[in-house]
Coordinates of C-alpha atoms in Angstrom, one line a residue:
M278 CA 20.7 -40.7 -25.9
S279 CA 19.9 -37.3 -25.1
Q280 CA 19.1 -34.9 -28.9
K281 CA 15.4 -33.9 -28.5
I282 CA 13.5 -36.1 -31.9
L283 CA 10.3 -34.4 -32.9
V284 CA 8.4 -37.1 -34.8
A285 CA 6.5 -34.6 -36.4
G286 CA 2.1 -36.5 -37.0
A287 CA 2.5 -39.2 -34.6
G288 CA -0.9 -39.0 -33.8
G289 CA -1.6 -41.1 -37.0
F290 CA -0.5 -45.0 -38.2
I291 CA 3.4 -44.5 -39.4
G292 CA 4.3 -41.5 -36.5
G293 CA 2.6 -43.9 -33.2
H294 CA 4.3 -46.6 -35.1
L295 CA 7.7 -45.1 -34.6
V296 CA 7.2 -43.1 -31.5
A297 CA 6.4 -46.3 -29.7
E298 CA 10.5 -47.9 -31.5
L299 CA 12.2 -45.4 -30.6
L300 CA 11.0 -46.0 -27.2
R301 CA 12.4 -49.0 -27.3
Q302 CA 15.4 -47.9 -28.9
G303 CA 15.5 -46.6 -25.4
H304 CA 15.3 -43.0 -26.8
K305 CA 14.4 -40.6 -23.8
D306 CA 13.8 -37.0 -25.0
I307 CA 11.1 -37.1 -27.7
R308 CA 8.2 -34.9 -28.8
A309 CA 5.2 -36.1 -30.6
V310 CA 3.2 -33.4 -32.5
D311 CA -0.2 -33.7 -34.2
I312 CA -3.5 -31.4 -35.3
K313 CA -5.8 -33.6 -33.9
P314 CA -7.0 -34.2 -29.9
A315 CA -4.4 -36.7 -28.0
N316 CA -7.8 -38.3 -26.9
E317 CA -7.9 -38.8 -31.3
W318 CA -4.0 -39.8 -31.3
Y319 CA -3.5 -43.8 -32.9
Q320 CA -1.3 -44.2 -30.1
H321 CA -1.0 -41.9 -27.1
F322 CA 3.1 -42.7 -24.9
P323 CA 2.4 -39.7 -21.9
Q324 CA 5.9 -40.6 -21.1
V325 CA 6.7 -38.3 -24.8
E326 CA 6.3 -34.1 -24.5
N327 CA 3.1 -34.1 -26.4
L328 CA 2.2 -31.7 -28.4
Q329 CA -1.7 -30.7 -31.3
L330 CA -0.4 -28.2 -33.1
D331 CA -1.2 -27.1 -36.5
L332 CA 1.9 -27.3 -38.2
Q333 CA 0.8 -25.9 -41.9
L334 CA 1.1 -23.0 -39.9
K335 CA 5.4 -21.2 -39.1
D336 CA 4.6 -20.3 -35.7
A337 CA 3.8 -23.7 -34.9
C338 CA 6.0 -26.3 -36.7
E339 CA 8.8 -22.8 -34.4
K340 CA 7.4 -24.2 -31.6
A341 CA 7.6 -28.0 -32.4
A342 CA 11.2 -28.0 -34.4
K343 CA 12.4 -25.6 -30.7
G344 CA 15.8 -27.3 -29.1
T345 CA 15.4 -31.0 -31.6
S346 CA 18.6 -32.1 -33.3
E347 CA 16.8 -34.7 -35.3
V348 CA 13.1 -34.4 -36.9
Y349 CA 10.3 -37.3 -38.4
N350 CA 8.2 -35.5 -41.0
L351 CA 5.6 -37.9 -41.4
A352 CA 2.4 -35.0 -41.2
A353 CA -0.3 -34.7 -43.8
D354 CA -3.4 -33.9 -44.6
M355 CA -4.2 -38.0 -46.9
G356 CA -5.6 -41.1 -46.4
G357 CA -6.5 -43.7 -48.8
M358 CA -7.8 -43.3 -52.7
G359 CA -11.2 -42.5 -51.5
F360 CA -10.2 -39.8 -50.5
I361 CA -7.0 -37.7 -52.6
E362 CA -9.2 -38.9 -55.4
L363 CA -11.5 -36.8 -54.2
N364 CA -9.6 -33.1 -51.8
R365 CA -6.7 -31.9 -54.1
G366 CA -6.7 -29.0 -52.8
L367 CA -6.3 -30.0 -49.0
C368 CA -3.6 -32.6 -50.8
M369 CA -2.6 -30.0 -51.8
L370 CA -1.7 -27.7 -48.4
S371 CA 0.7 -30.1 -46.4
V372 CA 3.0 -28.9 -48.6
L373 CA 3.3 -25.9 -46.2
I374 CA 3.5 -28.5 -43.2
N375 CA 7.1 -29.9 -45.8
T376 CA 8.1 -26.0 -46.4
H377 CA 8.4 -25.1 -43.2
L378 CA 9.1 -27.6 -41.2
L379 CA 12.3 -27.7 -43.0
M380 CA 13.1 -23.6 -42.5
A381 CA 12.5 -24.4 -38.9
S382 CA 14.2 -27.0 -38.4
R383 CA 17.1 -25.3 -40.6
D384 CA 16.6 -22.0 -37.8
A385 CA 16.3 -24.6 -35.3
G386 CA 19.5 -25.9 -35.7
A387 CA 18.5 -29.5 -36.5
K388 CA 21.4 -32.0 -38.0
R389 CA 19.6 -34.9 -40.0
Y390 CA 15.5 -34.4 -41.7
F391 CA 13.0 -37.0 -42.4
Y392 CA 10.7 -36.5 -45.5
S393 CA 7.6 -39.6 -46.3
S394 CA 7.3 -39.0 -50.3
S395 CA 5.0 -41.5 -51.5
A396 CA 4.2 -43.0 -54.6
C397 CA 2.1 -42.1 -55.5
V398 CA 5.0 -39.8 -56.6
Y399 CA 6.1 -41.8 -60.0
N400 CA 4.9 -40.7 -64.0
A401 CA 1.1 -41.9 -64.5
E402 CA 2.0 -43.2 -67.9
K403 CA 4.5 -46.6 -66.1
Q404 CA 1.5 -47.8 -64.1
T405 CA -1.3 -47.4 -66.8
D406 CA -0.7 -51.9 -67.0
P407 CA -1.8 -54.6 -63.6
S408 CA 1.1 -56.4 -64.8
V409 CA 3.2 -53.5 -64.2
T410 CA 7.1 -53.6 -63.6
G411 CA 8.0 -52.9 -60.0
L412 CA 8.6 -48.4 -60.1
R413 CA 12.3 -47.1 -60.1
E414 CA 13.6 -44.2 -58.1
E415 CA 14.1 -42.1 -61.9
D416 CA 10.8 -43.0 -63.2
A417 CA 9.4 -40.2 -61.1
Y418 CA 11.0 -38.5 -63.7
P419 CA 9.6 -36.7 -66.8
A420 CA 7.1 -35.8 -63.8
M421 CA 3.2 -36.3 -64.1
P422 CA 2.6 -37.4 -60.2
E423 CA -0.9 -38.1 -59.2
D424 CA -2.2 -35.2 -59.1
G425 CA -3.0 -33.2 -56.2
Y426 CA -1.4 -35.8 -53.5
G427 CA 0.9 -37.0 -55.6
W428 CA 2.5 -33.0 -56.7
E429 CA 3.1 -31.7 -53.4
K430 CA 5.0 -35.3 -53.2
L431 CA 7.4 -34.0 -55.3
F432 CA 7.9 -30.9 -54.5
S433 CA 8.3 -31.1 -50.9
E434 CA 11.1 -34.5 -52.1
R435 CA 12.8 -31.6 -53.8
M436 CA 12.5 -29.1 -51.4
C437 CA 14.7 -31.4 -48.9
R438 CA 17.4 -31.2 -52.1
H439 CA 18.0 -28.0 -51.7
F440 CA 17.9 -27.3 -48.2
M441 CA 20.4 -30.0 -47.8
E442 CA 22.2 -28.7 -50.9
D443 CA 22.2 -25.1 -49.3
F444 CA 21.9 -25.4 -46.0
G445 CA 23.8 -28.1 -44.6
L446 CA 20.4 -29.7 -43.2
T447 CA 21.0 -33.5 -43.3
T448 CA 17.1 -35.2 -45.2
R449 CA 16.5 -37.6 -46.0
V450 CA 13.4 -38.7 -48.2
A451 CA 11.9 -42.8 -48.9
R452 CA 8.8 -43.1 -51.3
F453 CA 5.9 -45.3 -49.1
H454 CA 4.2 -47.9 -50.9
N455 CA 0.9 -49.1 -49.2
V456 CA 2.0 -49.4 -46.1
Y457 CA -1.3 -51.1 -44.1
G458 CA -1.3 -53.0 -39.9
P459 CA -2.9 -52.2 -36.8
N460 CA -4.0 -49.2 -34.7
G461 CA -4.3 -47.1 -38.0
T462 CA -7.2 -46.0 -39.8
Y463 CA -9.6 -48.7 -41.7
E464 CA -13.0 -47.3 -41.2
G465 CA -14.8 -43.4 -41.9
G466 CA -13.3 -42.7 -46.1
R467 CA -9.2 -41.6 -45.4
E468 CA -8.3 -45.9 -44.8
K469 CA -6.6 -47.9 -47.6
A470 CA -7.2 -51.5 -49.2
P471 CA -5.9 -53.5 -46.6
A472 CA -7.6 -52.0 -43.9
A473 CA -10.7 -51.3 -46.5
I474 CA -11.2 -55.1 -47.0
C475 CA -10.5 -56.3 -44.1
R476 CA -13.5 -53.5 -42.2
K477 CA -15.7 -54.8 -44.7
V478 CA -15.1 -58.5 -44.2
I479 CA -15.4 -58.2 -41.4
T480 CA -18.9 -56.4 -41.8
A481 CA -20.4 -59.2 -43.8
K482 CA -19.9 -62.2 -40.9
L483 CA -20.8 -60.4 -38.9
A484 CA -23.8 -59.3 -40.6
G485 CA -24.0 -62.7 -42.2
S486 CA -24.6 -60.9 -45.7
H487 CA -21.9 -62.7 -48.2
E488 CA -22.0 -59.5 -50.9
I489 CA -18.9 -57.3 -51.3
E490 CA -18.1 -54.1 -52.9
I491 CA -14.7 -53.5 -54.7
W492 CA -13.8 -50.7 -55.8
G493 CA -12.9 -50.4 -59.8
T494 CA -12.9 -53.8 -61.9
G495 CA -10.5 -55.6 -58.5
E496 CA -7.9 -57.1 -61.4
Q497 CA -5.7 -53.0 -60.7
T498 CA -2.9 -54.3 -58.6
R499 CA -0.5 -53.0 -56.3
S500 CA 2.2 -54.7 -53.4
F501 CA 1.3 -53.2 -49.4
M502 CA 3.8 -53.0 -46.8
Y503 CA 3.7 -53.9 -43.6
I504 CA 4.0 -51.2 -40.8
D505 CA 7.3 -53.2 -39.1
D506 CA 8.7 -53.0 -42.2
C507 CA 7.8 -49.8 -42.8
I508 CA 9.0 -47.9 -39.8
T509 CA 12.7 -50.8 -40.1
G510 CA 12.8 -49.1 -43.2
I511 CA 13.3 -45.2 -41.9
E512 CA 15.1 -45.8 -39.0
K513 CA 17.4 -47.9 -41.6
I514 CA 16.8 -44.9 -44.4
F515 CA 16.9 -42.1 -41.9
R516 CA 20.9 -43.6 -40.0
S517 CA 22.5 -44.0 -43.8
D518 CA 25.3 -41.9 -44.9
N519 CA 24.6 -42.7 -48.5
V520 CA 21.4 -42.7 -49.0
T521 CA 20.6 -39.3 -50.0
F522 CA 18.6 -39.4 -52.1
P523 CA 14.5 -40.3 -52.2
I524 CA 14.6 -44.0 -51.8
N525 CA 11.4 -47.2 -52.4
L526 CA 9.6 -48.3 -49.2
G527 CA 7.8 -51.1 -50.2
S528 CA 7.1 -55.2 -50.9
A529 CA 8.0 -56.2 -54.2
E530 CA 4.9 -59.3 -53.8
K531 CA 2.6 -57.0 -56.0
V532 CA -0.9 -57.9 -56.4
S533 CA -3.9 -57.6 -57.7
I534 CA -7.3 -56.2 -55.4
N535 CA -8.8 -59.4 -56.1
Q536 CA -6.2 -61.5 -54.8
L537 CA -6.8 -59.6 -52.3
V538 CA -10.3 -59.8 -51.2
D539 CA -8.8 -63.5 -51.3
I540 CA -6.9 -63.1 -48.7
V541 CA -9.1 -61.6 -46.2
E542 CA -11.5 -64.2 -47.4
D543 CA -9.2 -66.6 -46.8
I544 CA -7.6 -65.5 -42.6
A545 CA -12.0 -64.9 -42.4
G546 CA -13.7 -68.3 -43.0
I547 CA -16.0 -66.9 -45.8
K548 CA -16.5 -66.2 -50.0
L549 CA -18.8 -63.6 -50.1
K550 CA -20.3 -62.3 -54.1
R551 CA -18.6 -59.4 -55.7
R552 CA -20.2 -56.7 -56.4
Y553 CA -17.7 -54.0 -58.6
K554 CA -18.1 -50.6 -58.5
L555 CA -17.1 -48.8 -61.4
D556 CA -17.2 -45.8 -61.7
A557 CA -15.0 -45.5 -57.6
P558 CA -12.0 -43.9 -57.3
K559 CA -8.5 -46.5 -57.4
G560 CA -5.7 -45.3 -58.9
V561 CA -3.9 -46.6 -61.4
N562 CA -4.0 -49.7 -62.4
G563 CA -0.2 -51.4 -61.6
R564 CA 1.9 -50.2 -59.4
N565 CA 5.4 -52.1 -57.6
S566 CA 8.0 -51.5 -56.1
D567 CA 11.5 -52.2 -57.5
N568 CA 13.5 -52.2 -54.0
T569 CA 17.0 -53.4 -56.7
L570 CA 18.4 -49.9 -54.8
I571 CA 17.9 -50.2 -51.3
K572 CA 19.4 -53.3 -50.8
K573 CA 22.1 -51.9 -53.0
T574 CA 22.3 -49.3 -49.8
L575 CA 21.1 -51.1 -46.9
G576 CA 21.6 -54.6 -47.9
W577 CA 17.9 -55.5 -47.1
E578 CA 14.6 -55.0 -48.6
P579 CA 10.4 -55.2 -46.6
N580 CA 10.1 -59.5 -46.3
T581 CA 7.1 -59.7 -44.1
S582 CA 5.0 -61.9 -46.6
L583 CA 0.9 -60.0 -47.6
R584 CA -0.5 -63.3 -46.0
V585 CA 1.3 -62.9 -42.0
G586 CA 0.7 -59.0 -42.1
M587 CA -2.7 -59.6 -43.3
E588 CA -3.1 -62.5 -40.5
K589 CA -2.5 -59.1 -38.3
T590 CA -4.0 -56.5 -39.2
Y591 CA -7.4 -58.4 -39.3
R592 CA -7.3 -59.7 -35.9
W593 CA -6.6 -56.8 -35.4
I594 CA -9.0 -55.3 -36.7
Y595 CA -12.4 -57.9 -36.0
D596 CA -10.7 -56.8 -32.4
Q597 CA -12.3 -52.7 -32.5
M598 CA -15.3 -54.1 -34.3
S599 CA -16.3 -56.4 -32.7
P600 CA -20.4 -55.8 -30.7
G601 CA -18.4 -56.5 -27.6
R602 CA -15.4 -53.7 -27.7
R603 CA -17.7 -50.8 -29.9

């Protein structure tokens, strides 16, 4: 396993878990890159080459990709719905990362390239009802994705396709559906719903309060994929010979935000009065992953139950928030 592997966005939630998995597999020659200083990375592994680079810049991408054979692009300026609805311009600028990294990977002679897309690429008209059926890969067109973030992801998917067609760079694209788990963001405005709900419940429990604020009506639905399933799926898709198209990577277990709160309350052993902030960012009314295609092509789908994954996530966030730890 002497081929150099680049993980872009390695200081982030998913990138950190991916580097850990590559090390478990026995890979030694790994270059981990992130815009954040090393002391802000969620997971940091001194045994790999760690670089702080702004991958929106072309020369930074060329430095990151030099000598690499395989590239995982997980780098983006993004967060949960509270971030992407209020920072559409910043989200769109992430197109520079994928554009420059594709060019640099091609010029460096890389053989394979992975791009982390998002369920935000899907047509908004298909997500107006909380009882939505699972979104199929073809539901991305005709295009009407999440404004800002979704458009950037959809455009970058096309870039990957055309670099494979025009330049022979093998590209693989996965559309992530709400990834959660330990060693990730749980406060500060960029966190997603599972971590935010855990934080709010833990805050109420530690403070002896009995209230929780929920964005929207709580009836909006989503599916949430545990990080271990995400990493397994990335590797299966990246190594596949037949997944030459963007494919869903998400759980098919649909729940409402109210049901998600129910689960976390049960884990915490507490019941809270719910206050609904109806003017807060809440995204589409319903979104779920149709896993027909991934089961057909890979014989696998994410299978960690939400209850099991949330128990692990809750415990980790509780440890971070405990008075002694802070």
